Coordinates of C-alpha atoms in Angstrom, one line a residue:
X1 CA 13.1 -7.4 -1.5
X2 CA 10.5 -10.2 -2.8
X3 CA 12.0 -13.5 -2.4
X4 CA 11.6 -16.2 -5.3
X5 CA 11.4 -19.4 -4.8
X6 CA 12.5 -21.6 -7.8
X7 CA 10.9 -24.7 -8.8
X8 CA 13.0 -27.5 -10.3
X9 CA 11.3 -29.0 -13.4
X10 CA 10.1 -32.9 -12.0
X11 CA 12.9 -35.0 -14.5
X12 CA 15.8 -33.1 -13.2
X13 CA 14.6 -33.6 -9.9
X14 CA 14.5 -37.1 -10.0
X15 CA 17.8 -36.6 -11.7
X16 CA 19.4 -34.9 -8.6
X17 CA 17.9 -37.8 -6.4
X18 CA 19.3 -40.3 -8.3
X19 CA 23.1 -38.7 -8.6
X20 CA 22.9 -38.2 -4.6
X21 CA 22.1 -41.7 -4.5
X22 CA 24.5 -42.8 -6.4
X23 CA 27.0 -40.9 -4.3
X24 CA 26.2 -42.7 -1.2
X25 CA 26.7 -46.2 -2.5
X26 CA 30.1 -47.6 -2.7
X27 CA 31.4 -48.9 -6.1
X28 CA 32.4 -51.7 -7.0
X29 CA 35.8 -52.8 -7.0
X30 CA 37.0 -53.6 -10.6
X31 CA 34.0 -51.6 -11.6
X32 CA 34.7 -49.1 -15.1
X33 CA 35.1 -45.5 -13.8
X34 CA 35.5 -42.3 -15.9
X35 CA 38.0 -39.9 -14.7
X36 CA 41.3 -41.0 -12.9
X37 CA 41.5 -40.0 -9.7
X38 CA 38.2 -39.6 -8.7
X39 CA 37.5 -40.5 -5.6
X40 CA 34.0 -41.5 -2.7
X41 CA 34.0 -42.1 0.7
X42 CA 31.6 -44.3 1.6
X43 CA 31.2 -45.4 5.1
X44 CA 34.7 -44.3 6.1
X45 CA 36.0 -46.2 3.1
X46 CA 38.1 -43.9 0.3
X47 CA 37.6 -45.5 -3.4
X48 CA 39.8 -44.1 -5.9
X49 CA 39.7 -44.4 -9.7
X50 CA 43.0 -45.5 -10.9
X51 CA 44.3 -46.7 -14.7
X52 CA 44.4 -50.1 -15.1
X53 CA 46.7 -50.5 -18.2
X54 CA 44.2 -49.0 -20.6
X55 CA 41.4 -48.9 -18.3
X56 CA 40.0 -46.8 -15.8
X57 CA 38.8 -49.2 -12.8
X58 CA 38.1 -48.3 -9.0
X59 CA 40.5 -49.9 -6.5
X60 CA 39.1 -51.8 -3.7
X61 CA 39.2 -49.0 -1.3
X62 CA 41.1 -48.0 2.0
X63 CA 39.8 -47.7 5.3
X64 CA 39.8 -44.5 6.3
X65 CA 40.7 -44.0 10.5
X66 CA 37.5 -42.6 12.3
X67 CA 38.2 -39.3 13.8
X68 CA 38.6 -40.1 17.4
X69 CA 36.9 -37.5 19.9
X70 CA 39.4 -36.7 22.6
X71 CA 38.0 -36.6 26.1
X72 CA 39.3 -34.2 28.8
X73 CA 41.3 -35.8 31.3
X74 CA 41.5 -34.0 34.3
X75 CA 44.6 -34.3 36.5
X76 CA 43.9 -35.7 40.5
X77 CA 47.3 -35.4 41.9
X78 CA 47.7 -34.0 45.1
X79 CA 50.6 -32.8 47.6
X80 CA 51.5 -35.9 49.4
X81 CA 50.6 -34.6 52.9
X82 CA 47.1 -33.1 51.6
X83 CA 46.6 -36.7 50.0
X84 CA 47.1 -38.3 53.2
X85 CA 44.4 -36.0 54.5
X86 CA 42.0 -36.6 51.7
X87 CA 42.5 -40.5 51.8
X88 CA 41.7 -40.1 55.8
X89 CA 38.3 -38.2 54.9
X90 CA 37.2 -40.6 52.7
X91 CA 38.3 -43.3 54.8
X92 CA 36.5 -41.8 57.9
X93 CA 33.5 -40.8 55.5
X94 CA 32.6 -44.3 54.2
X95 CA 32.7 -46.3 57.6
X96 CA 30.4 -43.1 59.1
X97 CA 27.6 -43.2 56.8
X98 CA 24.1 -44.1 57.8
X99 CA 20.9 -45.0 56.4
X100 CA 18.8 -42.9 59.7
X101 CA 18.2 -39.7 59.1
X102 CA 18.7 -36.5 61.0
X103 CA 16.3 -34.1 62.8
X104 CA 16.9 -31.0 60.2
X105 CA 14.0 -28.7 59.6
X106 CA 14.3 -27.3 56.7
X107 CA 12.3 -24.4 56.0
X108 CA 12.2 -22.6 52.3
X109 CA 11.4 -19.2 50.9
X110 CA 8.9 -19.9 48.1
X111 CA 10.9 -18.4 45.5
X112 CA 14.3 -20.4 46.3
X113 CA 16.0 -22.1 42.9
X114 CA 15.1 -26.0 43.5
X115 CA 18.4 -27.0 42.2
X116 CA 20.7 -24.9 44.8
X117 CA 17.8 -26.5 47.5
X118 CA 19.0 -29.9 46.6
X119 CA 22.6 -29.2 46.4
X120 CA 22.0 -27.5 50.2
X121 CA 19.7 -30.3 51.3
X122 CA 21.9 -33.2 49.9
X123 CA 24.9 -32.2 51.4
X124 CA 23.8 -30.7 54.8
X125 CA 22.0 -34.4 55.4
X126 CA 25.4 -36.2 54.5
X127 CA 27.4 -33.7 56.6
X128 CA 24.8 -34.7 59.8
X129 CA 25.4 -37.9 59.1
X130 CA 29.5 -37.9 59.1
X131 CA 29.5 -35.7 62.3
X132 CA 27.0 -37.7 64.2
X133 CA 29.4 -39.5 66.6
X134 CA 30.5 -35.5 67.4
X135 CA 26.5 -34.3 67.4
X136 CA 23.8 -37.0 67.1
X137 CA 21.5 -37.1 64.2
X138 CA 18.3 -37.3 66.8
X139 CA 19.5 -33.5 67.9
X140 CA 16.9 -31.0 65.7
X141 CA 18.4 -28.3 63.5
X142 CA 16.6 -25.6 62.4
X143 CA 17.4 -24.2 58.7
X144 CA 16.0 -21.3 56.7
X145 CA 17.1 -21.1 52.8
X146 CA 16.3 -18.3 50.5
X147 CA 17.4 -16.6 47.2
X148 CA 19.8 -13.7 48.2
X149 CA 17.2 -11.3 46.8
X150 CA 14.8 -12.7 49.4
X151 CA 17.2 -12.2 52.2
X152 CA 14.9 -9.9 53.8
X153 CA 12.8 -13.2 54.8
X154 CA 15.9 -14.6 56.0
X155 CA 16.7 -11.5 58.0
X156 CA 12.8 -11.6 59.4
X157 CA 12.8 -15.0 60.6
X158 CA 16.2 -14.4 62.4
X159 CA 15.3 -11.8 64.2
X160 CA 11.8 -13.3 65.2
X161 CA 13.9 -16.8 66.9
X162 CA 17.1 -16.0 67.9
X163 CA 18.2 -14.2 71.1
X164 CA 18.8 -10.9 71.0
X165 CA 23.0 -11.5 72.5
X166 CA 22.9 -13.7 69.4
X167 CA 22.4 -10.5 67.1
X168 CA 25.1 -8.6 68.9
X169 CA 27.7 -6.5 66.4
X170 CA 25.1 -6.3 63.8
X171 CA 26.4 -8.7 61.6
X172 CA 22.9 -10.1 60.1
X173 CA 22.3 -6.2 59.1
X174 CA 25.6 -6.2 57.5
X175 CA 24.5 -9.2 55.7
X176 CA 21.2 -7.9 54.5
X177 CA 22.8 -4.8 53.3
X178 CA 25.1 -6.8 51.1
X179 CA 22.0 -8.4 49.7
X180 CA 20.9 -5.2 48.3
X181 CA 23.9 -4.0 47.1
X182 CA 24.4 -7.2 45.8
X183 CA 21.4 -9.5 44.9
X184 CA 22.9 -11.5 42.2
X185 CA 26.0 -12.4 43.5
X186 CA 26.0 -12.4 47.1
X187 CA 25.9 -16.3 48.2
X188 CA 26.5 -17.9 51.5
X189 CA 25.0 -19.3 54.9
X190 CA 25.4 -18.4 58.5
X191 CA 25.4 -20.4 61.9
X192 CA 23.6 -18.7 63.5
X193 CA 23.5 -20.6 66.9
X194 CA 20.3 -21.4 69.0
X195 CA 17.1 -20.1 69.0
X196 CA 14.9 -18.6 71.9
X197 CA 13.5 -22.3 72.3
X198 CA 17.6 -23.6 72.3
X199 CA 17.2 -25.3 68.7
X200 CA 20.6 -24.9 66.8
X201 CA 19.8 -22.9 63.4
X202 CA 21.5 -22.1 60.3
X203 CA 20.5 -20.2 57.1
X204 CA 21.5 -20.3 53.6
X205 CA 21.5 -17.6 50.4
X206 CA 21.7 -18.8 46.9
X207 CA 22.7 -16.6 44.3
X208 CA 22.0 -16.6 40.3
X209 CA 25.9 -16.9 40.1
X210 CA 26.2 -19.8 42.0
X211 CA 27.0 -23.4 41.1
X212 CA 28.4 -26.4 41.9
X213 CA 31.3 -25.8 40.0
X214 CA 32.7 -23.0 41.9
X215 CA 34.2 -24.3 45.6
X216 CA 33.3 -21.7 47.2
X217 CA 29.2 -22.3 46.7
X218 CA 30.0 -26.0 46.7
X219 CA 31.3 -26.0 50.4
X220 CA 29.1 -23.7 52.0
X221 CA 26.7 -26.6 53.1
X222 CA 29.6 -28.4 55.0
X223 CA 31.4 -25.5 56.0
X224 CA 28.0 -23.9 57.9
X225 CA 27.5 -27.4 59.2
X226 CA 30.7 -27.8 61.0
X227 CA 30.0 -25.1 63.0
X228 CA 27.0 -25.9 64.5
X229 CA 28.9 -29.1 65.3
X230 CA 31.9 -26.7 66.8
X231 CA 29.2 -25.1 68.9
X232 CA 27.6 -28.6 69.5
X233 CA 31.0 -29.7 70.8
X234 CA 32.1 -26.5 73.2
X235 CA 28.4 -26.1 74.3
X236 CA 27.0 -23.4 72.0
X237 CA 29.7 -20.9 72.4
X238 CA 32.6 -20.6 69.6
X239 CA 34.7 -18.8 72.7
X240 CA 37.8 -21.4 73.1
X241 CA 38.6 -21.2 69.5
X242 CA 41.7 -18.8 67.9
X243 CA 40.2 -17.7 64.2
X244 CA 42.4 -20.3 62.5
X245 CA 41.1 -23.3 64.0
X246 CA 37.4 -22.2 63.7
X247 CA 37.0 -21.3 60.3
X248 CA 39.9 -23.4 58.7
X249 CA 38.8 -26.4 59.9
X250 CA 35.0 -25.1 59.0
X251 CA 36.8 -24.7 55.4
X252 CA 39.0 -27.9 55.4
X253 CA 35.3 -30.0 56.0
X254 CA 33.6 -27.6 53.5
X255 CA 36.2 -28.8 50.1
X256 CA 36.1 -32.2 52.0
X257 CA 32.8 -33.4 52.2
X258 CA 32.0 -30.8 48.7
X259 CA 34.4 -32.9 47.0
X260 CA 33.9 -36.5 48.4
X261 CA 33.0 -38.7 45.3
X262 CA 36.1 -37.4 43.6
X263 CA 39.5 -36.6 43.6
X264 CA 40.0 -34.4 40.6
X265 CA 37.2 -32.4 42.0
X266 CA 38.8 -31.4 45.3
X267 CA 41.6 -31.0 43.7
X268 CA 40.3 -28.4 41.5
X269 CA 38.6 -26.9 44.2
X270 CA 41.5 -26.4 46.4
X271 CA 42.9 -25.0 43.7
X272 CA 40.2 -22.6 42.9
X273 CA 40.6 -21.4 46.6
X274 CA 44.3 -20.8 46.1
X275 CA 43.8 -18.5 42.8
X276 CA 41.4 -16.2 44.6
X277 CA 43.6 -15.6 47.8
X278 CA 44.7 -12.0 46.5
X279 CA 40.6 -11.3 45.5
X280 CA 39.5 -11.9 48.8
X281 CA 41.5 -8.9 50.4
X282 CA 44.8 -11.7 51.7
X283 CA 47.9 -11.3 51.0
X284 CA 48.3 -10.2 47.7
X285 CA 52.3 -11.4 46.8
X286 CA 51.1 -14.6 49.1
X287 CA 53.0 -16.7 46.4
X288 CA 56.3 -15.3 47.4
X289 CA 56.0 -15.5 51.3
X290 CA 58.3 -17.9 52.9
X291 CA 57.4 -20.5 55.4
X292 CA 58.7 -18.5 58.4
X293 CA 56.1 -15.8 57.4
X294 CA 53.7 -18.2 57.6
X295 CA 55.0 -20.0 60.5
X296 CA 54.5 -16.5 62.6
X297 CA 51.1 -15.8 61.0
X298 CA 49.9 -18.5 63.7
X299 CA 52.2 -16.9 66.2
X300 CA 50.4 -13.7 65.2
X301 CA 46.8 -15.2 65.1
X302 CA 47.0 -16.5 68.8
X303 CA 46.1 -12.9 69.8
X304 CA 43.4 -12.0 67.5
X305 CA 39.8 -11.6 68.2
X306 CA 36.7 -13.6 67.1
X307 CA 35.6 -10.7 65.2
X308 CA 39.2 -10.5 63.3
X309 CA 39.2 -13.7 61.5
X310 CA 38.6 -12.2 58.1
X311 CA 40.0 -11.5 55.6
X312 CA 39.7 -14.8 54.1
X313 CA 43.4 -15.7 54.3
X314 CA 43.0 -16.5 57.7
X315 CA 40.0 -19.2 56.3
X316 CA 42.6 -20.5 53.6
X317 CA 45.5 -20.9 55.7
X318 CA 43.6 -22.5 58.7
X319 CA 42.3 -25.0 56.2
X320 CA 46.2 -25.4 55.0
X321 CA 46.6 -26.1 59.2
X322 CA 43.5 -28.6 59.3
X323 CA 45.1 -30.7 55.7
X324 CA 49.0 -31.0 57.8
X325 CA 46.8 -32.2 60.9
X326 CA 44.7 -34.4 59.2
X327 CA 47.2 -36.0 56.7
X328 CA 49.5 -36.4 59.9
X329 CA 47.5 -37.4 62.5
X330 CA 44.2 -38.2 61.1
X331 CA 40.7 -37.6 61.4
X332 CA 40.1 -39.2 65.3
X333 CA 42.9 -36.5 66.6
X334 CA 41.2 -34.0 65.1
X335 CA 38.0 -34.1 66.6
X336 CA 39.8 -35.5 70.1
X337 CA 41.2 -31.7 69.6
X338 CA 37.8 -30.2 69.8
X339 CA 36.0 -32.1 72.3
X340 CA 38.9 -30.9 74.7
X341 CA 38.5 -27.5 74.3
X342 CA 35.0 -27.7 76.0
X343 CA 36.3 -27.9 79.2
X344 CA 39.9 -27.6 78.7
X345 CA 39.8 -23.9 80.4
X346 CA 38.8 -24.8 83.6
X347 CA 40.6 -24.7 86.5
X348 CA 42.8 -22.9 84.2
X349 CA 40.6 -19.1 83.1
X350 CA 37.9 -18.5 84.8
X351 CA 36.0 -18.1 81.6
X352 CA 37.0 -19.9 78.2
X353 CA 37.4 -16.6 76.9
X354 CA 39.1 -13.2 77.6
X355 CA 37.1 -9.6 78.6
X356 CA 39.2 -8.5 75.4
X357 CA 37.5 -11.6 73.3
X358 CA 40.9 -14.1 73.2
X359 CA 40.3 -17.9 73.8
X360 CA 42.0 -19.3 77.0
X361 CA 45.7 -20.1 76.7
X362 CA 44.3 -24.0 78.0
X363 CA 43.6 -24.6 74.1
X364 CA 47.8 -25.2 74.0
X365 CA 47.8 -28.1 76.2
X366 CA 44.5 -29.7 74.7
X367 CA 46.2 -29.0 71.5
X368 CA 49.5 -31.4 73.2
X369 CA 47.0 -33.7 73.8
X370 CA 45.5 -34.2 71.1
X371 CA 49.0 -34.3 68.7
X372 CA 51.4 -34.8 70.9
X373 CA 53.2 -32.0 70.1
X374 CA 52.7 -28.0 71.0
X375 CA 51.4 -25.8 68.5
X376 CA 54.4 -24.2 68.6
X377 CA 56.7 -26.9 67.9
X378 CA 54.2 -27.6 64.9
X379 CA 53.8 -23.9 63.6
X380 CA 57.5 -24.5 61.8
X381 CA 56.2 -27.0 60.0
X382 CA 52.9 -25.1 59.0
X383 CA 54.4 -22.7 57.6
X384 CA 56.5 -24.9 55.7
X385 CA 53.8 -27.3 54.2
X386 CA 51.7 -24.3 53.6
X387 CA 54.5 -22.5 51.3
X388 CA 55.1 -26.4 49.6
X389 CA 51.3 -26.0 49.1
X390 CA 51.3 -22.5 47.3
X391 CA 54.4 -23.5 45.4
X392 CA 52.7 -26.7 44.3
X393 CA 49.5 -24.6 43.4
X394 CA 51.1 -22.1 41.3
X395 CA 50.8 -22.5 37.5
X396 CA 48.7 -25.1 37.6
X397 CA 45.8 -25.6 35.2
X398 CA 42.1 -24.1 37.1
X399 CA 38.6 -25.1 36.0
X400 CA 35.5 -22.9 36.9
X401 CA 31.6 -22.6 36.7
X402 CA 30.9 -25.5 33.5
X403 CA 33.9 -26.9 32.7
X404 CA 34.7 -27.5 36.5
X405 CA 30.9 -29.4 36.4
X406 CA 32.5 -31.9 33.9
X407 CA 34.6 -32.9 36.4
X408 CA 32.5 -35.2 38.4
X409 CA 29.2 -35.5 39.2
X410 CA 27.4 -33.9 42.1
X411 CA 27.5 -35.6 45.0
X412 CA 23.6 -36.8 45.6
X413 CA 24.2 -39.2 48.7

């Protein structure tokens, strides 16, 4: 169909111009109007035409309230003991921070996205810098960072440095595999441990799904980080950890250090972590499991494997561990905890770990030392902070991908 375009004559033009002028100026109060109850806003001011006796005459006007634009408020309350733990962090966080910077190589598949490179490089750097009294910053570090669909690069360079004992169960073919079954939403990192030449390493995947608004892209910097200090600290062997204390306190680090320059945002990560328990192949009716279940889940862990440590409820709940610990006994008793595993075996095994791959019983006593209690006079009250925690979680209101952004910045420093 032909469009036509109609042409207004020029005087009823200027007409129209003039009438839409008129419209945006105000009248005058006490001025003649026509019609009673004709009204004009006018810079947020309602005039009315009212009868004055036998006239028509526009009133003086009435202010009219400006529409007020409501801002999202988002809530930072936290359980009391995980506040004590997160007031400890930042405590510890502030009065470790340095201007020298660390020995970190970091080497970049061309086609990496350049914001998840800063969001990697930001927070690896700051993560050096808070663990340095635990692994000096003048120690090198070796790390390779790609896009998930360039794994392969990853998986090439890997193979060319490290060791071959350091490959052992095939778990870097495992990971390429998932990159091809998955390219766009596979996301992660690895610790790889130390090259041929005995320079720590780690590696990093992006992912077109991730973002800083999900925790669990958002900690993976930290989380990778704390163990290559872990390995740092028990001399390049994760052998004298159970699967709790390795990766929960990898995790409880990870949401730390992710979430540093606000509350509300490690609130909402933690929470986050806690809705996607029963998607991560944990305990599905988690919610309902009372603190004696969880109390023997440590009881239970004591005896599992290195390889075992997944599925990811034993990350969650070893984080759950690290937030009683550190809101308890703080950050100093923590890390007093892992410098004494190094060498706590001795005299005790006659290697830090078991022929059928379980840590040395020494950890217990370290553990006593470090707490001044056993672990299993604190398992009790594990379990019980951990079911507060889930019955504290449930309900509660969780932000994800762009909203969660609106949170809080992210962290740059």
């Amino acid at each position: 169909m032909r469009k036509v375009v109609r042409i207004l004559p020029p005087v009823l033009a200027l007409l129209l111009v003039a009438t839409m002028a008129q419209a945006a100026t105000a009248p005058k109060p006490g001025a003649v109007c026509t019609k009673a109850g004709q009204s004009i806003t006018v810079s947020n001011k309602k005039y009315t035409c009212l009868k004055s006796g036998k006239k028509l005459l526009w009133n003086k006007g009435v202010v009219i309230p400006s529409p007020t634009v409501r801002e999202l408020t988002y809530e930072t309350e936290l359980s009391p003991i995980n506040l004590a733990a997160y007031k400890e962090f930042i405590k510890s966080y502030k009065s470790r921070m340095t201007s020298e910077v660390p020995n970190i190589e970091f080497i970049v598949e061309p086609n990496m996205d350049k914001v998840l490179l800063k969001q990697i490089v930001d927070n690896i750097n700051v993560s050096a810098k808070f663990f340095a009294k635990e692994r000096p910053l003048n120690v090198p570090l070796k790390i390779w960072i790609a896009m998930s669909s360039q794994f392969q690069w990853i998986y090439d360079n890997m193979k060319e440095v490290l060791p071959a004992q350091q490959l052992d169960g095939g778990w870097l073919d495992m990971k390429l595999a998932r990159s091809k079954a998955e390219p766009s939403g596979f996301m992660g990192g690895g610790a790889a441990g130390d090259t041929k030449g005995g320079i720590a390493t780690l590696f990093f995947n992006g992912s077109t799904r991730a973002n800083w608004g999900d925790a669990f892209w958002a900690q993976v910097p930290a989380h990778e980080f704390t163990h290559v200090v872990q390995r740092y600290e028990l001399g390049n062997t994760m052998g004298p950890m159970l699967c709790w204390v390795r990766e929960g306190n990898a995790n409880y680090y990870g949401w730390l250090i992710a979430g540093r320059n606000s509350q509300a945002a490690y609130r909402n990560y933690w929470l986050q972590a806690l809705s996607r328990v029963p998607t991560m192949g944990g305990v599905t009716d988690y919610q309902s499991k009372s603190a004696a279940y969880w109390s023997d889940f440590f009881v239970q862990n004591e005896m599992k494997k290195p390889n075992e440590c997944d599925p990811w409820i034993n990350y969650i709940v070893g984080a759950m561990a690290f937030q009683y610990l550190g809101g308890t006994y703080g950050n100093d008793a923590i890390q007093s905890f892992y410098l004494g595993l190094r060498d706590g075996w001795k005299g005790v095994c006659q290697y830090p770990i078991s022929s059928e791959g379980i840590p040395c019983s020494s950890w217990k006593a370290v553990f006593k030392k470090s707490f001044g209690a056993t672990p299993d006079e604190l398992y009790p009250k594990f379990g019980q902070y951990i079911a507060d925690e889930i019955k504290w979680a449930k309900g509660k209101q969780v932000y994800w991908d762009q909203e969660a952004l609106k949170i809080a910045p992210i962290p740059n420093d």
